[in-house]
Amino acid sequence: LEMMHEIIPNALGRPQPVAFLSGPTFAQDIMSNTPSGAVLASHDILMSRKLAHLFSGPTMRVYPSEDVIGVQVGGALKNVIAILAGVAEGLGLGINAVALLVTRGCREMNRLAVAMGGQEHTMNGLAGIGDLMLTCLGGLSRNKKVGIELGRGKKLTQILEERAQSLQGVAEGVATTPAAVKLA
């Protein structure tokens, strides 16, 4: 499987600087100027620092990083785990089960990211556990909402059709799950 930092230059047929922004942020909260933080990763730390500065503001702190793999893995896998957490909630298994799944999911996400070349400290920060917690526990999480509906017995095709018709946004974890299974 290829990652975005590989796909983009390959698709363009030339080297291309890329940067990845990830962290516990819901767009709605950022637009409301609630305090938020994220990580911006690029292979070029100078570019990361410049871009982090541009994206930072009075209520938004962006930290530069060179860990493009960790940021991408965390940003993708947290969506898969959020669907699972939503399923547990939809089944009525209780918050203990959700906490168990999120905690173990965090550990597995960390192991996979490190095995792929990511850095453990990235997974233990905003782009890892921070983003995972928000996506699995936050009420605005599209992936969690899909999981809740699955847990309540709805078919995935029906959930996705309803979301598309009502413009509720894409739940990225649905498309990411097959890749996560291959990597497991």
PDB file of N, CA, C and O in Angstrom, residues 32-69:
ATOM      1  N   SER A  32     -15.290  28.358  15.290  1.00  0.00           N
ATOM      2  CA  SER A  32     -15.858  29.050  16.464  1.00  0.00           C
ATOM      3  C   SER A  32     -14.767  29.613  17.364  1.00  0.00           C
ATOM      4  O   SER A  32     -15.055  30.113  18.448  1.00  0.00           O
ATOM      5  N   ASN A  33     -13.516  29.480  16.920  1.00  0.00           N
ATOM      6  CA  ASN A  33     -12.363  29.980  17.665  1.00  0.00           C
ATOM      7  C   ASN A  33     -12.194  29.339  19.039  1.00  0.00           C
ATOM      8  O   ASN A  33     -11.726  29.986  19.977  1.00  0.00           O
ATOM      9  N   THR A  34     -12.542  28.069  19.152  1.00  0.00           N
ATOM     10  CA  THR A  34     -12.254  27.369  20.392  1.00  0.00           C
ATOM     11  C   THR A  34     -10.789  26.946  20.364  1.00  0.00           C
ATOM     12  O   THR A  34     -10.236  26.678  19.295  1.00  0.00           O
ATOM     13  N   PRO A  35     -10.130  26.891  21.512  1.00  0.00           N
ATOM     14  CA  PRO A  35      -8.716  26.502  21.525  1.00  0.00           C
ATOM     15  C   PRO A  35      -8.515  25.127  20.890  1.00  0.00           C
ATOM     16  O   PRO A  35      -9.225  24.172  21.215  1.00  0.00           O
ATOM     17  N   SER A  36      -7.573  25.051  19.959  1.00  0.00           N
ATOM     18  CA  SER A  36      -7.314  23.818  19.226  1.00  0.00           C
ATOM     19  C   SER A  36      -5.825  23.692  18.957  1.00  0.00           C
ATOM     20  O   SER A  36      -5.090  24.674  18.994  1.00  0.00           O
ATOM     21  N   GLY A  37      -5.395  22.463  18.649  1.00  0.00           N
ATOM     22  CA  GLY A  37      -4.002  22.220  18.315  1.00  0.00           C
ATOM     23  C   GLY A  37      -3.874  21.086  17.326  1.00  0.00           C
ATOM     24  O   GLY A  37      -4.724  20.195  17.275  1.00  0.00           O
ATOM     25  N   ALA A  38      -2.826  21.125  16.533  1.00  0.00           N
ATOM     26  CA  ALA A  38      -2.588  20.096  15.526  1.00  0.00           C
ATOM     27  C   ALA A  38      -1.087  20.001  15.253  1.00  0.00           C
ATOM     28  O   ALA A  38      -0.303  20.801  15.750  1.00  0.00           O
ATOM     29  N   VAL A  39      -0.731  19.014  14.440  1.00  0.00           N
ATOM     30  CA  VAL A  39       0.653  18.794  14.015  1.00  0.00           C
ATOM     31  C   VAL A  39       0.703  18.912  12.501  1.00  0.00           C
ATOM     32  O   VAL A  39      -0.177  18.389  11.806  1.00  0.00           O
ATOM     33  N   LEU A  40       1.710  19.593  11.993  1.00  0.00           N
ATOM     34  CA  LEU A  40       1.906  19.712  10.560  1.00  0.00           C
ATOM     35  C   LEU A  40       3.253  19.079  10.230  1.00  0.00           C
ATOM     36  O   LEU A  40       4.286  19.533  10.714  1.00  0.00           O
ATOM     37  N   ALA A  41       3.222  18.021   9.433  1.00  0.00           N
ATOM     38  CA  ALA A  41       4.438  17.263   9.149  1.00  0.00           C
ATOM     39  C   ALA A  41       4.825  17.348   7.686  1.00  0.00           C
ATOM     40  O   ALA A  41       3.987  17.261   6.789  1.00  0.00           O
ATOM     41  N   SER A  42       6.129  17.496   7.479  1.00  0.00           N
ATOM     42  CA  SER A  42       6.735  17.471   6.158  1.00  0.00           C
ATOM     43  C   SER A  42       8.135  16.893   6.316  1.00  0.00           C
ATOM     44  O   SER A  42       8.736  16.997   7.387  1.00  0.00           O
ATOM     45  N   HIS A  43       8.660  16.298   5.257  1.00  0.00           N
ATOM     46  CA  HIS A  43      10.049  15.831   5.309  1.00  0.00           C
ATOM     47  C   HIS A  43      11.008  17.003   5.496  1.00  0.00           C
ATOM     48  O   HIS A  43      12.114  16.829   6.004  1.00  0.00           O
ATOM     49  N   ASP A  44      10.596  18.177   5.080  1.00  0.00           N
ATOM     50  CA  ASP A  44      11.405  19.392   5.196  1.00  0.00           C
ATOM     51  C   ASP A  44      10.961  20.144   6.447  1.00  0.00           C
ATOM     52  O   ASP A  44       9.919  20.805   6.453  1.00  0.00           O
ATOM     53  N   ILE A  45      11.747  20.072   7.516  1.00  0.00           N
ATOM     54  CA  ILE A  45      11.356  20.687   8.783  1.00  0.00           C
ATOM     55  C   ILE A  45      11.225  22.202   8.664  1.00  0.00           C
ATOM     56  O   ILE A  45      10.381  22.811   9.340  1.00  0.00           O
ATOM     57  N   LEU A  46      11.999  22.828   7.790  1.00  0.00           N
ATOM     58  CA  LEU A  46      11.849  24.276   7.607  1.00  0.00           C
ATOM     59  C   LEU A  46      10.485  24.614   7.023  1.00  0.00           C
ATOM     60  O   LEU A  46       9.841  25.578   7.436  1.00  0.00           O
ATOM     61  N   MET A  47      10.035  23.814   6.053  1.00  0.00           N
ATOM     62  CA  MET A  47       8.709  24.014   5.494  1.00  0.00           C
ATOM     63  C   MET A  47       7.648  23.761   6.569  1.00  0.00           C
ATOM     64  O   MET A  47       6.678  24.517   6.685  1.00  0.00           O
ATOM     65  N   SER A  48       7.830  22.716   7.371  1.00  0.00           N
ATOM     66  CA  SER A  48       6.885  22.426   8.455  1.00  0.00           C
ATOM     67  C   SER A  48       6.778  23.605   9.406  1.00  0.00           C
ATOM     68  O   SER A  48       5.673  23.989   9.813  1.00  0.00           O
ATOM     69  N   ARG A  49       7.913  24.179   9.766  1.00  0.00           N
ATOM     70  CA  ARG A  49       7.908  25.319  10.694  1.00  0.00           C
ATOM     71  C   ARG A  49       7.193  26.532  10.088  1.00  0.00           C
ATOM     72  O   ARG A  49       6.409  27.201  10.760  1.00  0.00           O
ATOM     73  N   LYS A  50       7.485  26.812   8.810  1.00  0.00           N
ATOM     74  CA  LYS A  50       6.847  27.956   8.150  1.00  0.00           C
ATOM     75  C   LYS A  50       5.337  27.765   8.059  1.00  0.00           C
ATOM     76  O   LYS A  50       4.558  28.674   8.357  1.00  0.00           O
ATOM     77  N   LEU A  51       4.926  26.589   7.627  1.00  0.00           N
ATOM     78  CA  LEU A  51       3.501  26.324   7.488  1.00  0.00           C
ATOM     79  C   LEU A  51       2.801  26.287   8.845  1.00  0.00           C
ATOM     80  O   LEU A  51       1.679  26.787   8.989  1.00  0.00           O
ATOM     81  N   ALA A  52       3.447  25.703   9.838  1.00  0.00           N
ATOM     82  CA  ALA A  52       2.869  25.673  11.185  1.00  0.00           C
ATOM     83  C   ALA A  52       2.633  27.091  11.690  1.00  0.00           C
ATOM     84  O   ALA A  52       1.596  27.399  12.277  1.00  0.00           O
ATOM     85  N   HIS A  53       3.579  27.963  11.410  1.00  0.00           N
ATOM     86  CA  HIS A  53       3.432  29.367  11.813  1.00  0.00           C
ATOM     87  C   HIS A  53       2.248  30.014  11.088  1.00  0.00           C
ATOM     88  O   HIS A  53       1.462  30.754  11.688  1.00  0.00           O
ATOM     89  N   LEU A  54       2.108  29.733   9.783  1.00  0.00           N
ATOM     90  CA  LEU A  54       1.009  30.312   9.004  1.00  0.00           C
ATOM     91  C   LEU A  54      -0.362  29.837   9.487  1.00  0.00           C
ATOM     92  O   LEU A  54      -1.330  30.601   9.461  1.00  0.00           O
ATOM     93  N   PHE A  55      -0.459  28.578   9.914  1.00  0.00           N
ATOM     94  CA  PHE A  55      -1.737  28.017  10.359  1.00  0.00           C
ATOM     95  C   PHE A  55      -2.050  28.329  11.821  1.00  0.00           C
ATOM     96  O   PHE A  55      -3.174  28.135  12.263  1.00  0.00           O
ATOM     97  N   SER A  56      -1.061  28.782  12.564  1.00  0.00           N
ATOM     98  CA  SER A  56      -1.273  29.088  13.988  1.00  0.00           C
ATOM     99  C   SER A  56      -1.913  30.456  14.142  1.00  0.00           C
ATOM    100  O   SER A  56      -1.777  31.327  13.297  1.00  0.00           O
ATOM    101  N   GLY A  57      -2.629  30.611  15.238  1.00  0.00           N
ATOM    102  CA  GLY A  57      -3.275  31.883  15.537  1.00  0.00           C
ATOM    103  C   GLY A  57      -3.586  31.951  17.024  1.00  0.00           C
ATOM    104  O   GLY A  57      -3.135  31.096  17.796  1.00  0.00           O
ATOM    105  N   PRO A  58      -4.366  32.935  17.419  1.00  0.00           N
ATOM    106  CA  PRO A  58      -4.660  33.116  18.843  1.00  0.00           C
ATOM    107  C   PRO A  58      -5.314  31.899  19.508  1.00  0.00           C
ATOM    108  O   PRO A  58      -5.079  31.646  20.685  1.00  0.00           O
ATOM    109  N   THR A  59      -6.110  31.148  18.744  1.00  0.00           N
ATOM    110  CA  THR A  59      -6.784  29.984  19.331  1.00  0.00           C
ATOM    111  C   THR A  59      -6.367  28.667  18.682  1.00  0.00           C
ATOM    112  O   THR A  59      -6.929  27.616  19.005  1.00  0.00           O
ATOM    113  N   MET A  60      -5.405  28.720  17.782  1.00  0.00           N
ATOM    114  CA  MET A  60      -4.958  27.507  17.085  1.00  0.00           C
ATOM    115  C   MET A  60      -3.440  27.413  17.157  1.00  0.00           C
ATOM    116  O   MET A  60      -2.732  28.295  16.663  1.00  0.00           O
ATOM    117  N   ARG A  61      -2.947  26.346  17.769  1.00  0.00           N
ATOM    118  CA  ARG A  61      -1.507  26.117  17.864  1.00  0.00           C
ATOM    119  C   ARG A  61      -1.161  24.927  16.968  1.00  0.00           C
ATOM    120  O   ARG A  61      -1.736  23.845  17.120  1.00  0.00           O
ATOM    121  N   VAL A  62      -0.250  25.134  16.041  1.00  0.00           N
ATOM    122  CA  VAL A  62       0.179  24.071  15.136  1.00  0.00           C
ATOM    123  C   VAL A  62       1.658  23.815  15.391  1.00  0.00           C
ATOM    124  O   VAL A  62       2.474  24.733  15.361  1.00  0.00           O
ATOM    125  N   TYR A  63       1.991  22.550  15.629  1.00  0.00           N
ATOM    126  CA  TYR A  63       3.354  22.143  15.946  1.00  0.00           C
ATOM    127  C   TYR A  63       4.009  21.519  14.713  1.00  0.00           C
ATOM    128  O   TYR A  63       3.415  20.641  14.089  1.00  0.00           O
ATOM    129  N   PRO A  64       5.218  21.929  14.369  1.00  0.00           N
ATOM    130  CA  PRO A  64       5.903  21.346  13.214  1.00  0.00           C
ATOM    131  C   PRO A  64       6.478  19.968  13.535  1.00  0.00           C
ATOM    132  O   PRO A  64       6.824  19.674  14.675  1.00  0.00           O
ATOM    133  N   SER A  65       6.574  19.139  12.501  1.00  0.00           N
ATOM    134  CA  SER A  65       7.110  17.784  12.651  1.00  0.00           C
ATOM    135  C   SER A  65       7.696  17.328  11.320  1.00  0.00           C
ATOM    136  O   SER A  65       7.331  17.840  10.266  1.00  0.00           O
ATOM    137  N   GLU A  66       8.578  16.349  11.390  1.00  0.00           N
ATOM    138  CA  GLU A  66       9.093  15.687  10.186  1.00  0.00           C
ATOM    139  C   GLU A  66       8.481  14.301  10.014  1.00  0.00           C
ATOM    140  O   GLU A  66       8.779  13.610   9.044  1.00  0.00           O
ATOM    141  N   ASP A  67       7.629  13.887  10.932  1.00  0.00           N
ATOM    142  CA  ASP A  67       7.093  12.528  10.930  1.00  0.00           C
ATOM    143  C   ASP A  67       5.860  12.416  10.033  1.00  0.00           C
ATOM    144  O   ASP A  67       4.732  12.292  10.510  1.00  0.00           O
ATOM    145  N   VAL A  68       6.085  12.428   8.716  1.00  0.00           N
ATOM    146  CA  VAL A  68       4.962  12.343   7.779  1.00  0.00           C
ATOM    147  C   VAL A  68       4.259  10.986   7.871  1.00  0.00           C
ATOM    148  O   VAL A  68       3.042  10.901   7.677  1.00  0.00           O
ATOM    149  N   ILE A  69       4.988   9.947   8.181  1.00  0.00           N
ATOM    150  CA  ILE A  69       4.374   8.619   8.277  1.00  0.00           C
ATOM    151  C   ILE A  69       3.466   8.545   9.504  1.00  0.00           C
ATOM    152  O   ILE A  69       2.297   8.140   9.403  1.00  0.00           O
TER     153      ILE A  69
END
